C-alpha positions in Angstrom: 29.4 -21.7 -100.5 26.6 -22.6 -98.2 24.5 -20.5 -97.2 21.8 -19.6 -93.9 19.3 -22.4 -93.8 21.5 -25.3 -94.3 22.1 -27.4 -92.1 25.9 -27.9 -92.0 26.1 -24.7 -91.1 24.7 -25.7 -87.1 26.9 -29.2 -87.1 29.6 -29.2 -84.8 32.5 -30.4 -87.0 35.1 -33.5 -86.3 38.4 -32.9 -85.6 41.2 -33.3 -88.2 42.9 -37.0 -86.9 46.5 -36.5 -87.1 47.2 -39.5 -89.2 45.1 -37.3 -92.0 47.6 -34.7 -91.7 49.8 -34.5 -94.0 48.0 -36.2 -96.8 47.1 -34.4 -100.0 43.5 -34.4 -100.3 43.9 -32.3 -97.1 46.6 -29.8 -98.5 44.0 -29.2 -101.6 41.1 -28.7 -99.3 42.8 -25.7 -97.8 43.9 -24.0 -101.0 40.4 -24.7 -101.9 38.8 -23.2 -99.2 41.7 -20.4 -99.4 40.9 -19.6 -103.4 36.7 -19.7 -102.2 37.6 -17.0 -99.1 39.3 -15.1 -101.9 36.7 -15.4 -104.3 34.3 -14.2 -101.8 36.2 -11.3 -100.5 36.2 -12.7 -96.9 39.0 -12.9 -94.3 38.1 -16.1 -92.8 36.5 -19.3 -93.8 35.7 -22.5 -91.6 35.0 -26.0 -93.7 31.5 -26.8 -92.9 30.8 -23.2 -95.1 32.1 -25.7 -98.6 30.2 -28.7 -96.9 32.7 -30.4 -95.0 32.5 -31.1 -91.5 35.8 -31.2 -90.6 37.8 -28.4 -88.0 39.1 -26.5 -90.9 39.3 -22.8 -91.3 41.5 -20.4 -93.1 42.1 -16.6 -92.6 43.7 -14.1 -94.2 43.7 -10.9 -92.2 45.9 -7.9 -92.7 48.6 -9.4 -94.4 48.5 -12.6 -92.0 47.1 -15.8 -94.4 47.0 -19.3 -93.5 45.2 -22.4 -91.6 44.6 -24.3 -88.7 43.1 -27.8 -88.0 41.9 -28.5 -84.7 41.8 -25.3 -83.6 41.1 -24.4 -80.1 41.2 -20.9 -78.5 41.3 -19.2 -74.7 41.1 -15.2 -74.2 44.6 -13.7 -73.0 43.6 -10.8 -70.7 40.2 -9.1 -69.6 40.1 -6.7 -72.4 36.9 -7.3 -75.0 36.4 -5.3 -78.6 32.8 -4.5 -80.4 33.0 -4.0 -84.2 30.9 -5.1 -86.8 31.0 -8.4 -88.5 29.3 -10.0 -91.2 29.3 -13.9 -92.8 30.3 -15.2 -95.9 27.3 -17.6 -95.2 24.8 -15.0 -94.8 25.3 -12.3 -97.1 24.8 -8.5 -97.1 23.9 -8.7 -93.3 25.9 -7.5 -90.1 25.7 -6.7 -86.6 27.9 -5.7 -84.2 29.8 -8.6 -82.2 31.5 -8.2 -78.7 34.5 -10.8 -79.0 37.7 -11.1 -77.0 40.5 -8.7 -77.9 43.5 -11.1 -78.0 43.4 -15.1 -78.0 45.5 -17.6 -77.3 45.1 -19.9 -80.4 46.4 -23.8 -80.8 46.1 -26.4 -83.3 47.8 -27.3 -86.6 48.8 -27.1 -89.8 48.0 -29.7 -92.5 51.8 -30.4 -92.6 51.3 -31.7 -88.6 53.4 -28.8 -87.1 51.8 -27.1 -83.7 50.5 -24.0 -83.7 50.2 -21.7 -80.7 49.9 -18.0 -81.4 48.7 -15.4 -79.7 47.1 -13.1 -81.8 44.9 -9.5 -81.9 42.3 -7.4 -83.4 40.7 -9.0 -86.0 42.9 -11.9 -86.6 41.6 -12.8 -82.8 37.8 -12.0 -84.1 38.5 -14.2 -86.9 39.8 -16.8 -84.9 36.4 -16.5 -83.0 34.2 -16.6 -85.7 35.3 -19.5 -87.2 36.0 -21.5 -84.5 32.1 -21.0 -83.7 31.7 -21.9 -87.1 33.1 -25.1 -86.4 31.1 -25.7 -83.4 28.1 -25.1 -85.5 27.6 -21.2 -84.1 26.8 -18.3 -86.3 27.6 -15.1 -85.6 24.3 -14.3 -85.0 23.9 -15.8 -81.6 26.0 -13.2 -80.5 23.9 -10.0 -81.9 21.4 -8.3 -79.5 18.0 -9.4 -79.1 16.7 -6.4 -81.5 19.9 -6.9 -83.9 19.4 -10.6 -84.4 15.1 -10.0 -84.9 16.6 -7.3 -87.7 18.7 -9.3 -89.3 16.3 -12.1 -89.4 14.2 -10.1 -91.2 16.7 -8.9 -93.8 17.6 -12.4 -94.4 13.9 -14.2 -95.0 13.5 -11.0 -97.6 16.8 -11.6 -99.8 16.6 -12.8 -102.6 19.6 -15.7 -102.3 17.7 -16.9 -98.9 14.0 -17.3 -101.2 16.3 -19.0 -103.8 
């Protein structure tokens, strides 16, 4: 897992070509990432948090689990939601995120089928967060000004960010 300070964590990822889908090294790469989320106790996890800058991420979020490559994502109505939200990059610290309320998301599975869901709640925060992941964004661009100077602090004074 890797953590605040490095720098794949702020690199926009490259897209998935579609001649790689399909291929096996890509099929293991999600179970990995899938068995690392688990390990972690997170509900989502984007590729450049392992070290690979590919548009990856997995999710597994109230009983919905699975993957997209590519992804891209447009809000589906007006209506926003506020909740808090952590990182399995930056541990122990939260804040409390505004993010759409449902998305419309697209991309694809590593067996090349089209997705195009619409989806709610926190699967649609999920999608969120690691999509921004994946265009080199943490979560933390989105707290407030006093929120973001907060967590800052709790970060430089853990012990895994002096490690």
């Amino acid at each position: 897992m890797r953590l605040f300070g490095d720098p794949i964590l702020l690199t926009v990822a490259d897209p998935v070509p579609e001649e790689r889908q399909g291929e096996a090294s890509l099929s293991t790469l999600v179970r990995d990432m899938l068995d690392t989320m688990d390990a972690h106790g997170g509900v989502g996890l984007a590729a450049n948090q392992v070290g690979i800058a590919r548009r990856v991420f997995v999710f597994d979020c109230e009983g919905d689990r699975g993957h997209i490559l590519n992804p891209t994502w447009e809000p589906v109505g007006a209506e926003k939601q506020t909740g808090p939200e952590g990182c399995l990059s930056i541990p122990d610290i939260q804040g409390e995120v505004e993010r759409w309320e449902t998305v419309r998301v697209q991309g694809a599975t590593v067996e090349g089928n089209h997705i195009d869901r619409e989806v709610s709640g926190l699967l649609a925060r999920c999608v969120q967060h690691e999509t921004d992941h994946l265009n080199g964004i943490l979560f933390l661009r989105h707290l407030a000004p006093d929120q973001r100077k907060e967590a800052m602090g709790a970060i430089r004074s853990s012990e895994w960010f002096k490690s």
